[in-house]
CSV table of C-alpha atoms and ligand atoms in Angstrom, one decimal:
chain,number,residue,atom,x,y,z
A,1,MET,CA,-238.4,51.6,-65.1
A,2,SER,CA,-239.5,49.4,-62.2
A,3,ARG,CA,-242.4,47.4,-63.4
A,4,LYS,CA,-243.2,43.9,-62.2
A,5,ARG,CA,-241.2,41.5,-64.4
A,6,HIS,CA,-242.4,38.3,-65.9
A,7,ILE,CA,-240.7,35.8,-68.1
A,8,ASP,CA,-242.8,33.8,-70.5
A,9,PRO,CA,-242.0,30.1,-70.8
A,10,PRO,CA,-240.2,29.2,-74.0
A,11,ALA,CA,-242.3,28.0,-76.9
A,12,ALA,CA,-241.5,24.5,-78.1
A,13,SER,CA,-238.3,24.4,-80.1
A,14,ILE,CA,-235.8,21.7,-81.2
A,15,ASP,CA,-232.3,22.2,-80.0
A,16,PRO,CA,-230.1,19.5,-81.6
A,17,GLU,CA,-227.7,19.9,-78.7
A,18,ASP,CA,-230.5,19.0,-76.3
A,19,SER,CA,-231.0,15.7,-78.1
A,20,ARG,CA,-227.5,14.4,-77.4
A,21,GLU,CA,-226.6,12.3,-74.4
A,22,VAL,CA,-229.9,13.1,-72.7
A,23,ALA,CA,-232.6,10.5,-72.5
A,24,PRO,CA,-236.1,11.9,-73.1
A,25,ALA,CA,-237.3,10.8,-69.6
A,26,GLU,CA,-234.5,12.8,-68.1
A,27,ARG,CA,-235.0,15.9,-70.2
A,28,SER,CA,-237.1,17.9,-67.7
A,29,GLY,CA,-234.6,17.3,-64.9
A,30,GLU,CA,-231.7,18.3,-67.2
A,31,GLN,CA,-233.5,21.5,-68.3
A,32,ALA,CA,-234.4,22.4,-64.8
A,33,TRP,CA,-230.7,21.9,-63.8
A,34,GLN,CA,-229.5,24.1,-66.7
A,35,ALA,CA,-232.1,26.8,-65.9
A,36,ALA,CA,-231.2,26.9,-62.2
A,37,LEU,CA,-227.6,27.6,-63.2
A,38,ARG,CA,-228.4,30.4,-65.7
A,39,PRO,CA,-226.5,33.6,-64.8
A,40,GLN,CA,-228.9,36.5,-64.1
A,41,SER,CA,-226.7,39.5,-64.4
A,42,PHE,CA,-223.7,40.7,-66.4
A,43,ASP,CA,-221.5,40.1,-63.3
A,44,GLN,CA,-222.5,36.4,-63.2
A,45,TYR,CA,-222.0,35.9,-66.9
A,46,ILE,CA,-218.6,34.3,-67.3
A,47,GLY,CA,-216.4,34.9,-70.4
A,48,GLN,CA,-217.2,36.7,-73.7
A,49,ARG,CA,-215.9,39.8,-72.0
A,50,ASP,CA,-215.7,42.0,-75.2
A,51,LEU,CA,-219.4,41.2,-75.9
A,52,ILE,CA,-220.4,41.9,-72.3
A,53,ASP,CA,-218.5,45.2,-72.2
A,54,ASN,CA,-220.3,46.3,-75.3
A,55,LEU,CA,-223.7,45.3,-73.9
A,56,LYS,CA,-223.0,47.1,-70.7
A,57,VAL,CA,-222.5,50.3,-72.5
A,58,SER,CA,-225.7,49.9,-74.5
A,59,VAL,CA,-227.8,49.0,-71.5
A,60,ARG,CA,-226.4,51.8,-69.5
A,61,ALA,CA,-227.0,54.4,-72.2
A,62,ALA,CA,-230.6,53.1,-72.7
A,63,ARG,CA,-231.4,53.1,-69.0
A,64,GLU,CA,-229.9,56.5,-68.3
A,65,ASN,CA,-231.6,58.2,-71.2
A,66,GLY,CA,-234.9,56.3,-71.1
A,67,TRP,CA,-234.3,54.9,-74.5
A,68,ALA,CA,-235.5,51.5,-75.7
A,69,LEU,CA,-232.6,49.2,-76.3
A,70,ASP,CA,-231.6,48.4,-79.9
A,71,HIS,CA,-232.4,45.1,-81.5
A,72,PHE,CA,-229.6,42.6,-80.9
A,73,LEU,CA,-228.7,39.3,-82.7
A,74,PHE,CA,-226.5,36.6,-81.1
A,75,ALA,CA,-225.1,33.8,-83.2
A,76,GLY,CA,-223.1,30.7,-82.3
A,77,PRO,CA,-223.4,27.0,-81.7
A,78,PRO,CA,-226.0,25.6,-79.2
A,79,GLY,CA,-225.2,26.0,-75.5
A,80,LEU,CA,-222.8,29.0,-75.6
A,81,GLY,CA,-225.2,31.3,-73.7
A,82,LYS,CA,-227.4,33.1,-76.2
A,83,THR,CA,-230.7,32.5,-74.3
A,84,THR,CA,-228.9,33.4,-71.1
A,85,LEU,CA,-227.8,36.7,-72.6
A,86,ALA,CA,-231.5,37.5,-73.4
A,87,HIS,CA,-232.4,36.9,-69.7
A,88,VAL,CA,-229.4,38.9,-68.5
A,89,ILE,CA,-230.2,41.9,-70.7
A,90,ALA,CA,-233.9,41.9,-69.7
A,91,ASN,CA,-232.9,41.7,-66.0
A,92,GLU,CA,-230.3,44.5,-66.4
A,93,MET,CA,-232.9,46.7,-68.2
A,94,GLY,CA,-235.6,45.8,-65.7
A,95,VAL,CA,-238.1,44.9,-68.4
A,96,ASN,CA,-240.2,41.9,-69.2
A,97,LEU,CA,-238.8,39.1,-71.4
A,98,HIS,CA,-241.1,37.3,-73.8
A,99,VAL,CA,-239.6,34.1,-75.2
A,100,SER,CA,-240.5,32.4,-78.5
A,101,SER,CA,-238.7,30.7,-81.4
A,102,GLY,CA,-238.7,30.8,-85.2
A,103,PRO,CA,-240.5,27.5,-85.7
A,104,ALA,CA,-243.1,28.3,-83.0
A,105,ILE,CA,-244.2,31.5,-84.8
A,106,ASP,CA,-245.6,29.6,-87.8
A,107,HIS,CA,-248.1,32.2,-89.2
A,108,LYS,CA,-248.7,35.9,-89.3
A,109,GLY,CA,-251.5,35.8,-86.7
A,110,MET,CA,-249.1,34.2,-84.2
A,111,LEU,CA,-246.6,37.0,-84.7
A,112,ALA,CA,-249.4,39.6,-84.3
A,113,SER,CA,-250.5,38.1,-81.0
A,114,LEU,CA,-247.0,38.0,-79.7
A,115,LEU,CA,-246.2,41.6,-80.7
A,116,THR,CA,-249.5,43.0,-79.4
A,117,SER,CA,-248.9,41.3,-76.0
A,118,LEU,CA,-245.7,43.3,-75.5
A,119,GLY,CA,-245.5,46.2,-73.1
A,120,GLU,CA,-243.6,49.4,-73.6
A,121,GLY,CA,-239.8,48.7,-73.5
A,122,ASP,CA,-240.3,44.9,-73.2
A,123,ALA,CA,-237.8,42.5,-74.8
A,124,LEU,CA,-238.8,39.7,-77.2
A,125,PHE,CA,-236.4,36.8,-77.6
A,126,ILE,CA,-236.8,34.7,-80.7
A,127,ASP,CA,-234.6,31.7,-80.7
A,128,GLU,CA,-233.7,29.9,-84.0
A,129,ILE,CA,-234.7,33.1,-85.8
A,130,HIS,CA,-233.3,31.7,-89.1
A,131,ARG,CA,-236.2,29.3,-89.1
A,132,LEU,CA,-238.9,32.0,-89.3
A,133,ALA,CA,-241.3,31.5,-92.2
A,134,PRO,CA,-240.7,34.1,-95.0
A,135,VAL,CA,-244.2,35.6,-94.5
A,136,VAL,CA,-243.6,36.0,-90.8
A,137,GLU,CA,-240.2,37.5,-91.4
A,138,GLU,CA,-241.6,40.1,-93.8
A,139,ASN,CA,-244.1,41.2,-91.2
A,140,LEU,CA,-241.4,41.5,-88.6
A,141,TYR,CA,-239.6,44.2,-90.6
A,142,PRO,CA,-242.0,47.1,-90.0
A,143,ALA,CA,-242.4,46.0,-86.4
A,144,MET,CA,-238.6,46.2,-85.9
A,145,GLU,CA,-238.2,49.4,-87.9
A,146,ASP,CA,-241.3,51.5,-87.2
A,147,PHE,CA,-243.0,49.6,-84.4
A,148,ARG,CA,-246.1,49.0,-86.5
A,149,PHE,CA,-247.9,45.9,-87.8
A,150,ASP,CA,-250.1,45.9,-90.9
A,151,LEU,CA,-253.2,43.8,-90.8
A,152,PHE,CA,-255.8,43.1,-93.5
A,153,ILE,CA,-259.4,42.9,-92.3
A,154,GLY,CA,-261.9,41.1,-94.6
A,155,GLU,CA,-261.1,39.4,-97.9
A,156,GLY,CA,-261.0,40.1,-101.6
A,157,PRO,CA,-261.8,43.6,-103.0
A,158,HIS,CA,-263.4,44.7,-99.6
A,159,ALA,CA,-260.2,43.9,-97.6
A,160,LYS,CA,-259.1,46.9,-95.5
A,161,ALA,CA,-255.5,47.5,-94.4
A,162,VAL,CA,-255.3,48.5,-90.7
A,163,THR,CA,-252.0,49.6,-89.2
A,164,MET,CA,-251.5,48.8,-85.5
A,165,GLN,CA,-249.0,50.9,-83.6
A,166,LEU,CA,-246.8,48.7,-81.3
A,167,PRO,CA,-245.0,49.7,-78.2
A,168,ARG,CA,-241.3,50.3,-78.5
A,169,PHE,CA,-239.7,46.9,-77.8
A,170,THR,CA,-236.3,45.2,-78.2
A,171,LEU,CA,-236.0,42.2,-80.4
A,172,LEU,CA,-233.3,39.8,-79.2
A,173,GLY,CA,-232.6,37.2,-81.9
A,174,ALA,CA,-230.5,34.0,-81.5
A,175,THR,CA,-229.3,31.8,-84.3
A,176,THR,CA,-227.0,28.8,-84.8
A,177,ARG,CA,-226.8,29.7,-88.5
A,178,MET,CA,-226.0,33.3,-89.1
A,179,GLY,CA,-225.4,32.4,-92.8
A,180,LEU,CA,-229.0,31.5,-93.3
A,181,LEU,CA,-230.4,34.9,-92.2
A,182,SER,CA,-231.6,37.1,-95.0
A,183,ALA,CA,-229.9,40.4,-95.6
A,184,PRO,CA,-233.0,42.5,-94.9
A,185,LEU,CA,-233.4,40.8,-91.5
A,186,LEU,CA,-229.7,41.2,-90.6
A,187,ASP,CA,-229.9,44.9,-91.6
A,188,ARG,CA,-232.6,45.6,-89.0
A,189,PHE,CA,-230.5,44.5,-86.1
A,190,GLY,CA,-228.5,47.3,-84.5
A,191,PHE,CA,-225.8,44.8,-83.3
A,192,CYS,CA,-224.9,41.3,-84.4
A,193,TRP,CA,-222.4,39.2,-82.5
A,194,GLN,CA,-220.9,35.8,-83.0
A,195,LEU,CA,-220.3,34.1,-79.7
A,196,ARG,CA,-217.1,32.1,-79.4
A,197,TYR,CA,-216.3,28.8,-77.7
A,198,TYR,CA,-215.1,29.5,-74.2
A,199,GLU,CA,-211.4,29.5,-73.2
A,200,GLN,CA,-210.3,26.9,-70.7
A,201,ALA,CA,-210.0,29.4,-67.8
A,202,ASP,CA,-213.6,30.5,-68.3
A,203,MET,CA,-214.8,26.9,-68.6
A,204,ILE,CA,-213.1,26.1,-65.2
A,205,ALA,CA,-214.8,29.1,-63.7
A,206,ILE,CA,-218.2,28.0,-65.1
A,207,VAL,CA,-217.8,24.4,-63.7
A,208,LYS,CA,-216.8,25.8,-60.3
A,209,ARG,CA,-219.7,28.2,-60.2
A,210,SER,CA,-222.2,25.5,-61.2
A,211,ALA,CA,-220.8,23.2,-58.6
A,212,ALA,CA,-221.0,25.8,-55.9
A,213,LEU,CA,-224.6,26.7,-56.8
A,214,THR,CA,-225.7,23.0,-56.7
A,215,LYS,CA,-223.6,22.3,-53.5
A,216,VAL,CA,-221.4,19.8,-55.2
A,217,THR,CA,-217.9,19.5,-53.8
A,218,ILE,CA,-215.2,19.6,-56.5
A,219,ASP,CA,-211.5,20.2,-56.4
A,220,GLN,CA,-209.3,22.0,-58.9
A,221,ASP,CA,-208.3,18.9,-60.8
A,222,GLY,CA,-212.0,17.8,-61.0
A,223,ALA,CA,-213.0,21.2,-62.4
A,224,VAL,CA,-210.1,21.2,-64.9
A,225,GLU,CA,-211.0,17.7,-66.2
A,226,ILE,CA,-214.7,18.5,-66.7
A,227,ALA,CA,-213.9,21.9,-68.3
A,228,ARG,CA,-211.4,20.3,-70.7
A,229,ARG,CA,-213.9,17.8,-72.0
A,230,SER,CA,-216.8,20.2,-72.4
A,231,ARG,CA,-216.0,21.5,-75.9
A,232,GLY,CA,-215.8,25.1,-74.8
A,233,THR,CA,-219.6,25.0,-74.2
A,234,PRO,CA,-221.2,25.9,-70.8
A,235,ARG,CA,-224.3,23.8,-71.4
A,236,ILE,CA,-222.1,20.7,-71.9
A,237,ALA,CA,-220.0,21.6,-68.8
A,238,ASN,CA,-223.2,21.7,-66.7
A,239,ARG,CA,-224.5,18.5,-68.1
A,240,LEU,CA,-221.2,16.6,-67.5
A,241,LEU,CA,-221.0,18.0,-64.0
A,242,ARG,CA,-224.3,16.5,-63.3
A,243,ARG,CA,-223.3,13.1,-64.7
A,244,VAL,CA,-220.0,13.1,-62.8
A,245,ARG,CA,-221.7,14.2,-59.6
A,246,ASP,CA,-223.8,10.9,-59.8
A,247,PHE,CA,-220.6,8.8,-60.2
A,248,ALA,CA,-219.0,10.7,-57.3
A,249,ALA,CA,-222.1,10.2,-55.1
A,250,VAL,CA,-222.1,6.4,-55.7
A,251,GLU,CA,-218.4,5.8,-55.7
A,252,ARG,CA,-216.6,8.6,-53.8
A,253,ASP,CA,-218.8,10.0,-51.0
A,254,GLY,CA,-219.8,12.8,-53.3
A,255,VAL,CA,-216.5,14.6,-53.8
A,256,ILE,CA,-215.4,15.2,-57.4
A,257,ASP,CA,-211.6,15.0,-57.9
A,258,GLY,CA,-209.6,14.6,-61.1
A,259,ASP,CA,-209.7,10.8,-61.0
A,260,ILE,CA,-213.4,10.4,-60.6
A,261,ALA,CA,-214.1,13.1,-63.2
A,262,ALA,CA,-211.7,11.4,-65.7
A,263,SER,CA,-213.0,7.8,-65.1
A,264,SER,CA,-216.7,8.9,-65.2
A,265,LEU,CA,-216.2,10.8,-68.5
A,266,ASP,CA,-214.4,7.9,-70.0
A,267,ARG,CA,-217.3,5.7,-69.1
A,268,LEU,CA,-219.7,8.2,-70.6
A,269,ALA,CA,-217.7,8.0,-73.8
A,270,VAL,CA,-216.6,11.6,-73.7
A,271,ASP,CA,-212.9,11.5,-74.7
A,272,HIS,CA,-210.0,13.7,-73.5
A,273,ALA,CA,-210.7,16.4,-76.0
A,274,GLY,CA,-214.5,16.4,-75.3
A,275,LEU,CA,-215.5,14.4,-78.4
A,276,ASP,CA,-218.5,12.1,-77.9
A,277,MET,CA,-219.6,9.1,-79.9
A,278,LEU,CA,-221.3,11.1,-82.6
A,279,ASP,CA,-218.2,13.3,-83.1
A,280,ARG,CA,-215.9,10.3,-83.3
A,281,ALA,CA,-218.3,8.5,-85.7
A,282,TYR,CA,-218.3,11.5,-87.9
A,283,LEU,CA,-214.5,11.7,-88.0
A,284,SER,CA,-214.2,7.9,-88.5
A,285,VAL,CA,-216.6,8.0,-91.5
A,286,ILE,CA,-214.5,10.8,-93.2
A,287,CYS,CA,-211.1,9.1,-92.4
A,288,GLU,CA,-212.1,5.5,-93.1
A,289,ARG,CA,-215.1,5.3,-95.4
A,290,PHE,CA,-214.3,8.4,-97.5
A,291,ASP,CA,-210.5,8.1,-97.4
A,292,GLY,CA,-210.1,11.4,-95.6
A,293,GLY,CA,-212.3,13.4,-98.0
A,294,PRO,CA,-213.1,15.8,-99.6
A,295,VAL,CA,-216.7,14.5,-99.0
A,296,GLY,CA,-220.0,16.3,-99.2
A,297,ILE,CA,-222.1,16.7,-96.0
A,298,GLU,CA,-225.0,14.8,-97.5
A,299,ALA,CA,-222.9,11.7,-98.0
A,300,VAL,CA,-221.5,11.9,-94.4
A,301,ALA,CA,-225.1,12.4,-93.0
A,302,ALA,CA,-226.4,9.4,-95.0
A,303,SER,CA,-223.5,7.2,-93.8
A,304,LEU,CA,-224.3,8.1,-90.2
A,305,SER,CA,-228.1,8.1,-90.6
A,306,GLU,CA,-228.0,11.5,-89.0
A,307,GLU,CA,-229.6,14.8,-89.8
A,308,ARG,CA,-227.5,17.1,-91.9
A,309,GLY,CA,-228.5,20.1,-89.7
A,310,THR,CA,-227.3,18.3,-86.6
A,311,LEU,CA,-223.9,17.7,-88.1
A,312,GLU,CA,-223.7,21.3,-89.4
A,313,GLU,CA,-224.9,23.0,-86.2
A,314,VAL,CA,-223.6,20.7,-83.5
A,315,VAL,CA,-220.7,18.5,-84.7
A,316,GLU,CA,-218.8,20.4,-87.3
A,317,PRO,CA,-218.3,23.9,-85.7
A,318,PHE,CA,-216.2,22.4,-82.8
A,319,LEU,CA,-214.3,20.0,-85.0
A,320,LEU,CA,-213.4,22.9,-87.3
A,321,GLN,CA,-212.5,25.1,-84.4
A,322,VAL,CA,-210.0,22.6,-83.0
A,323,GLY,CA,-208.6,21.8,-86.4
A,324,LEU,CA,-209.7,18.1,-86.6
A,325,ILE,CA,-211.5,18.7,-89.9
A,326,ALA,CA,-211.3,21.4,-92.6
A,327,ARG,CA,-213.8,22.7,-95.1
A,328,THR,CA,-212.7,23.0,-98.8
A,329,PRO,CA,-214.8,24.0,-101.8
A,330,ARG,CA,-215.1,20.3,-102.6
A,331,GLY,CA,-216.3,19.2,-99.2
A,332,ARG,CA,-215.0,18.2,-95.7
A,333,VAL,CA,-211.6,16.8,-95.2
A,334,ALA,CA,-210.0,15.2,-92.1
A,335,THR,CA,-206.8,16.9,-91.1
A,336,ALA,CA,-203.6,15.2,-89.9
A,337,ALA,CA,-204.7,16.1,-86.4
A,338,GLY,CA,-208.1,14.5,-87.0
A,339,TYR,CA,-206.4,11.2,-88.1
A,340,GLN,CA,-204.1,11.4,-85.1
A,341,HIS,CA,-207.0,11.9,-82.8
A,342,MET,CA,-208.6,8.7,-84.1
A,343,GLY,CA,-205.3,6.8,-83.7
A,344,LEU,CA,-204.9,6.5,-87.5
A,345,ALA,CA,-201.9,7.2,-89.7
A,346,ALA,CA,-202.6,10.3,-91.7
A,347,PRO,CA,-202.0,10.1,-95.5
A,348,SER,CA,-199.6,12.7,-96.9
A,349,LYS,CA,-202.5,14.7,-98.6
A,350,ALA,CA,-204.1,15.5,-95.2
A,351,PRO,CA,-203.9,19.2,-94.3
A,352,SER,CA,-202.1,20.0,-91.0
A,353,GLY,CA,-205.2,21.4,-89.3
A,354,GLY,CA,-203.7,24.6,-87.8
A,355,GLN,CA,-203.4,24.7,-84.1
A,356,GLY,CA,-205.0,21.2,-83.7
A,357,PRO,CA,-206.9,19.9,-80.7
A,358,GLN,CA,-204.1,21.0,-78.3
A,359,GLY,CA,-204.7,24.6,-79.3
A,360,ARG,CA,-206.0,27.4,-77.1
A,361,LEU,CA,-209.2,25.7,-76.0
A,362,PHE,CA,-207.3,22.9,-74.2
B,1,ADP,P1,-227.9,28.8,-76.0
B,1,ADP,O1,-229.1,29.7,-75.9
B,1,ADP,O2,-226.7,29.5,-76.7
B,1,ADP,O3,-228.1,27.5,-76.6
B,1,ADP,P2,-228.0,28.9,-73.1
B,1,ADP,O4,-228.1,30.3,-72.9
B,1,ADP,O5,-229.3,28.1,-73.0
B,1,ADP,O6,-227.3,28.5,-74.6
B,1,ADP,O7,-226.9,28.3,-72.1
B,1,ADP,C1,-226.9,26.9,-71.7
B,1,ADP,C2,-226.6,26.9,-70.2
B,1,ADP,O8,-225.2,27.2,-70.0
B,1,ADP,C3,-227.4,27.9,-69.4
B,1,ADP,O9,-228.5,27.4,-68.8
B,1,ADP,C4,-226.4,28.4,-68.3
B,1,ADP,O10,-226.5,27.7,-67.1
B,1,ADP,C5,-225.0,28.1,-68.9
B,1,ADP,N1,-224.3,29.2,-69.4
B,1,ADP,C6,-224.3,29.8,-70.6
B,1,ADP,N2,-223.5,30.8,-70.7
B,1,ADP,C7,-222.9,31.0,-69.5
B,1,ADP,C8,-221.9,31.9,-69.0
B,1,ADP,N3,-221.4,32.8,-69.8
B,1,ADP,N4,-221.6,31.8,-67.7
B,1,ADP,C9,-222.1,30.8,-67.0
B,1,ADP,N5,-223.0,29.9,-67.4
B,1,ADP,C10,-223.4,30.0,-68.7
């Protein structure tokens, strides 16, 4: 297949991760920076090797046999590379990628126009697929299964059902909340994968790659420092690299070493484990206001005047991963490692927190 490729611009969507640390006026610059750094092929995609190996097999089988690729679902916190994977897969397949998101497809007609604009073999990326309206989701099922779309023309007793045949396409779904997806939708994906936070070695490679692409000079210590404070998340690494580059340009003739990286990130209120002000405020509320928990997410959200969804999708997954908090049937609790991170003495009831923040990510 060697048709001319195009990539539709993404429909408007809200990414809670995007709303952190980035002033609105700067957003377009930040987005352009992230997009310029987006890997375009399997070889450029760093980390997540088991996933990439699986995808390589599927793409190769589809290409060599002229099959349409199966529908794939990628889950995981914001910034781990789900959108990037959709671009990489479309590139590797040599097909067009159409980009949209759950909230943007707000009625059946919108879904119909999206599906009928697809060409044979094209890929359709739906970000935040857990936010599709139920009526839209129900109409997606026959499209995914049988490549057909049922329309009703006219109203009342004279309405006529018309079935439209769609081209064979590949749906690439992304979600930060796999648990919110309905079973019928999950069943229709041939492959669902939970992306993991990146290991330190992969994060260092990502920082170095991004620095090289943007012609920023960085030494090993500088890359290690930025990688360590990026919460195992490539998007955060790219964002912090950009901020540190500014400090290095003003204070150190442009070269990023370990010292300038550490001092810039301290000034940006990103601590040695990568926690920012919101993460620390969250931990502090649980430790100090709620006596270490258990406490319900609604109470924490109200105390912080923050959206529950932001805490669940952006803050908690990482704090859980590194063992600073734990989830119990009665709510969230701060672990001994969580207290220690905040410089507080842990009460004896605090759970240990497993591997803690000095675990495999750091
Ligand atoms: P998500 O869709 O999961 O929120 P994105 O795919 O938008 O995350 O990734 C954010 C940015 O991080 C991308 O623009 C890209 O520059 C970078 N990135 C993501 N995954 C990788 C990776 N595996 N290797 C290198 N850079 C990556």
